[in-house]
Amino acid sequence: MTRDERLLLGRKYTGIKMNSSFGPVKVISCPAGTHRPTEKCVAGFGMTSPSPSGYFFKNRWSSSSCRTSNFFSAGAISRCLKGRNLKLMGDSTVRQWQETLLRVLKGLKYVKPYDTHYYALAADPQRNITVQWKMHGHPFVTGYNVVKDAVGYVAREVDRVAVGDVVVIGVGQHFRLFPLEIFVQRLINMRKAILRLHERSPQTLVIIKLENTREFTSEMTHMSDWFGLVQNLAQRKVFRDLKVVLVDAWDMTTAANTFAIHPNSIIVSNEIALALSHLCND
């Protein structure tokens, strides 16, 4: 790189507080219920959601597309998930869903053997709930030893999904270092697998969790949010005409001004609540 390019990518002036004097900001109140959607959350809404796709108020995310429900308590979550198998596929930002559910649902416990770096199964026998997380296949960037045969490509895992399972897919962070063509081809394979799944089980709910923003200090040349934004746009385009649900973690983390590859519990809890609003919309 040239000297000027290095200065630009060094982001010396990025994220710097601007000292300036601003006049008063007048906040105009609006009638109760204004801009609050009344439609139930159903698969398919996510791909055509407006931008922004929602807003935070008192640490609760409200979707711009549908009526989100209050799935934050152990009782509400367990009633929704009772008798269900939740299949989480992707990176550690999806594994956070399993970790959050384990923390909230006291009856949900890990089933041995498990390794939280590439595979983990949790179960609640009393309520007949299972939550499985499995790391997506290569490429991935990690400092841990991973058993190669223990991970699987998402498309192949979707082909193994049983009728009645709930599928959650979240990929992207580990692909930022590689050419976009690799990521798009992987998305196309996932799309074909979802179509095959819906041919044999039309009612199976498939949830796509978009990437979230990450640390400001991420290397600008190959790990920054610019690559995440492009990959999110690619996911919207590849999955837009499928009967799937979009959990817009990008808008959530942007709205909350969080800069962490693993968002805090408030963000993750709202991601789960939005997903369950589509699963249990009655």
C-alpha positions as a printed Julia matrix, in Angstrom:
282×3 Matrix{Float64}:
   0.0     0.0    0.0
   1.03    3.59  -0.53
   1.64    5.91   2.39
  -1.71    7.62   1.86
  -3.53    4.27   1.75
  -1.94    3.23   5.03
  -3.01    6.51   6.62
  -6.55    6.02   5.35
  -6.85    2.42   6.53
  -5.26    3.29   9.85
  -8.56    5.01  10.77
  -6.78    7.57  12.91
  -9.8     9.86  12.72
 -12.52    7.2   12.83
 -14.71    7.07  15.92
 -13.33   10.33  17.29
 -15.75   12.47  19.28
 -16.41   15.76  17.52
 -16.37   18.74  19.86
 -19.04   21.1   18.68
 -21.91   23.19  19.96
 -25.37   22.11  18.97
 -28.64   23.85  19.6
 -31.45   22.25  21.59
 -33.16   19.18  20.14
 -36.94   19.28  20.32
 -38.57   15.88  20.73
 -42.17   15.81  19.51
 -44.45   13.28  21.16
 -46.56   11.0   18.99
 -49.85    9.21  19.73
 -49.6     5.85  21.46
 -49.43    2.98  19.01
 -48.17    5.08  16.12
 -46.01    3.08  13.67
 -46.57   -0.14  15.57
 -47.42   -3.0   13.2
 -50.34   -5.25  14.08
 -49.61   -8.14  11.69
 -48.46  -11.47  13.06
 -44.83  -12.4   12.47
 -44.75  -15.04   9.74
 -42.01  -16.48   7.55
 -41.33  -14.32   4.53
 -41.69  -10.93   6.14
 -38.02  -10.61   6.89
 -36.76  -10.56   3.33
 -38.79   -7.46   2.46
 -38.49   -5.64   5.77
 -38.05   -1.86   5.66
 -34.86   -0.15   6.69
 -34.38    0.21   9.57
 -36.04   -3.08  10.4
 -37.0    -1.97  13.92
 -36.04    0.03  16.97
 -35.02   -0.38  20.62
 -37.06    1.05  23.46
 -36.24    0.18  27.07
 -33.98   -2.65  25.88
 -36.74   -4.26  23.82
 -36.62   -4.57  20.04
 -39.79   -3.81  18.09
 -39.92   -4.97  14.5
 -41.02   -2.59  11.75
 -42.7    -5.5    9.94
 -44.71   -7.43  12.48
 -45.95   -7.57  16.06
 -43.14   -8.89  18.25
 -44.02  -10.72  21.45
 -42.53  -10.68  24.93
 -40.41  -13.86  24.82
 -37.96  -12.97  27.57
 -39.15  -14.92  30.6
 -38.38  -18.59  31.18
 -42.1   -19.38  31.18
 -42.85  -17.74  27.83
 -39.79  -19.26  26.15
 -40.39  -22.78  27.5
 -44.06  -22.71  26.44
 -43.01  -21.77  22.9
 -40.21  -24.34  22.65
 -42.03  -27.21  24.41
 -41.79  -30.33  22.27
 -39.52  -28.69  19.7
 -36.08  -29.45  18.3
 -34.02  -26.33  17.61
 -31.14  -26.82  15.15
 -28.61  -23.96  15.27
 -26.1   -23.97  12.41
 -23.27  -21.52  11.92
 -20.75  -19.54  13.9
 -20.39  -18.61  17.56
 -22.85  -15.71  17.27
 -25.55  -18.39  16.79
 -24.04  -20.48  19.58
 -24.86  -17.51  21.81
 -28.54  -18.38  21.33
 -27.93  -21.78  22.9
 -25.9   -20.25  25.73
 -28.67  -17.74  26.45
 -31.36  -20.43  26.46
 -29.25  -22.54  28.83
 -29.0   -19.59  31.18
 -32.73  -18.78  31.08
 -34.24  -22.28  31.0
 -33.06  -24.03  34.16
 -34.18  -27.46  32.93
 -32.05  -27.23  29.79
 -28.67  -28.95  30.24
 -25.74  -29.95  28.03
 -25.7   -33.57  26.88
 -22.23  -35.14  26.99
 -20.02  -35.34  25.04
 -19.94  -31.79  23.79
 -17.41  -29.12  22.84
 -18.64  -25.54  22.74
 -16.09  -24.72  20.02
 -17.72  -26.84  17.33
 -20.65  -28.93  18.62
 -23.01  -28.9   21.59
 -26.38  -30.47  22.32
 -28.62  -29.35  25.19
 -31.86  -31.0   26.26
 -34.76  -30.56  28.67
 -36.37  -34.03  28.99
 -39.29  -32.75  31.06
 -40.46  -30.31  28.37
 -39.07  -32.35  25.47
 -36.88  -29.47  24.25
 -33.57  -29.96  22.42
 -31.23  -27.22  21.25
 -28.33  -28.32  19.07
 -25.55  -26.06  17.82
 -23.03  -27.11  15.18
 -20.22  -25.06  13.69
 -20.37  -24.56   9.94
 -17.75  -26.17   7.72
 -14.56  -24.53   6.51
 -13.54  -21.79   6.29
 -13.39  -20.68   9.89
 -10.83  -18.84  11.95
 -10.16  -20.13  15.46
  -7.45  -20.53  18.03
  -8.84  -23.88  19.17
  -8.31  -27.41  17.93
 -11.35  -28.54  15.96
 -12.11  -32.12  14.93
 -12.53  -31.89  11.18
 -15.22  -34.56  10.97
 -17.22  -32.93  13.77
 -18.19  -29.9   11.7
 -20.4   -29.97   8.65
 -21.43  -27.75   5.78
 -24.75  -26.07   6.51
 -26.35  -27.33   3.3
 -25.61  -30.93   4.27
 -26.89  -30.36   7.79
 -30.14  -28.91   6.42
 -30.56  -32.07   4.33
 -30.52  -34.05   7.59
 -33.2   -31.95   9.28
 -36.21  -33.94  10.43
 -39.79  -32.87   9.85
 -40.85  -30.5   12.63
 -37.39  -29.22  13.5
 -36.75  -25.47  13.68
 -33.66  -24.38  11.74
 -31.54  -21.32  12.54
 -28.65  -20.41  10.22
 -26.07  -17.74  10.99
 -22.91  -17.45   8.91
 -20.59  -14.72   7.78
 -18.01  -13.65  10.34
 -15.46  -16.32   9.36
 -15.97  -15.63   5.66
 -14.92  -11.99   5.81
 -11.3   -12.87   5.1
 -12.1   -14.69   1.87
 -13.35  -13.64  -1.59
 -17.05  -12.82  -1.78
 -17.51  -15.49  -4.46
 -16.81  -18.22  -1.89
 -19.47  -16.86   0.45
 -22.05  -16.44  -2.33
 -21.5   -20.0   -3.56
 -22.0   -21.29  -0.03
 -25.22  -19.27   0.26
 -26.47  -20.74  -3.03
 -25.84  -24.25  -1.69
 -27.81  -23.35   1.46
 -30.63  -21.97  -0.67
 -30.88  -25.23  -2.63
 -30.91  -27.2    0.64
 -33.7   -25.01   2.07
 -35.75  -25.56  -1.08
 -35.26  -29.33  -0.73
 -36.27  -29.11   2.94
 -39.46  -27.21   2.13
 -40.33  -29.72  -0.58
 -40.47  -32.52   1.98
 -41.58  -30.36   4.93
 -43.27  -27.11   3.82
 -44.1   -26.01   7.39
 -40.55  -26.27   8.73
 -39.47  -22.85   9.96
 -36.08  -21.64   8.7
 -34.57  -18.58  10.36
 -31.64  -16.65   8.87
 -29.68  -14.64  11.41
 -27.78  -11.9    9.62
 -24.29  -10.9   10.71
 -23.86   -8.4   13.49
 -21.33   -5.59  13.66
 -18.01   -6.26  15.36
 -15.14   -4.44  17.05
 -13.99   -1.12  15.64
 -10.43   -2.41  15.95
 -11.02   -5.26  13.48
  -8.51   -5.19  10.66
  -9.84   -2.82   8.04
  -8.42   -4.7    5.07
 -10.24   -8.0    5.6
 -12.28   -8.21   8.84
 -14.1    -4.89   9.07
 -17.84   -4.32   8.96
 -17.59   -3.24   5.34
 -17.22   -6.91   4.39
 -20.01   -7.84   6.78
 -22.33   -5.29   5.15
 -21.61   -6.68   1.67
 -22.2   -10.23   2.9
 -25.49   -9.23   4.52
 -26.63   -7.72   1.24
 -25.69  -10.98  -0.48
 -27.79  -12.97   2.01
 -30.8   -10.74   1.41
 -30.49  -11.25  -2.33
 -29.96  -15.03  -2.23
 -32.75  -15.77   0.26
 -35.21  -12.98  -0.6
 -37.83  -15.13  -2.38
 -37.73  -18.06   0.05
 -40.16  -18.72   2.87
 -37.69  -17.88   5.61
 -37.45  -15.5    8.55
 -34.83  -12.79   8.74
 -33.43  -11.79  12.12
 -31.69   -8.52  11.36
 -28.86   -8.63  13.87
 -27.09   -5.98  11.79
 -29.74   -3.35  12.46
 -30.0    -4.43  16.1
 -26.31   -4.03  16.85
 -26.13   -0.82  14.86
 -29.1     0.66  16.73
 -27.65   -0.38  20.1
 -24.22    1.03  19.13
 -22.49   -2.19  20.16
 -19.12   -2.96  18.66
 -18.47   -6.58  19.61
 -18.31   -9.75  17.56
 -20.25  -11.39  20.41
 -23.04   -8.95  21.32
 -24.2    -8.61  24.91
 -27.08  -10.57  26.42
 -29.63   -7.84  25.68
 -28.99   -8.1   21.94
 -29.0   -11.91  21.9
 -32.18  -12.1   23.99
 -33.93   -9.8   21.52
 -32.72  -11.88  18.58
 -34.27  -14.95  20.18
 -37.48  -13.08  21.05
 -37.89  -11.96  17.44
 -37.32  -15.52  16.19
 -39.86  -16.96  18.66
 -42.37  -14.27  17.61
 -42.38  -16.01  14.22
 -42.42  -19.51  15.7
 -45.22  -18.91  18.22
 -47.2   -16.03  16.77
 -50.52  -17.09  18.33
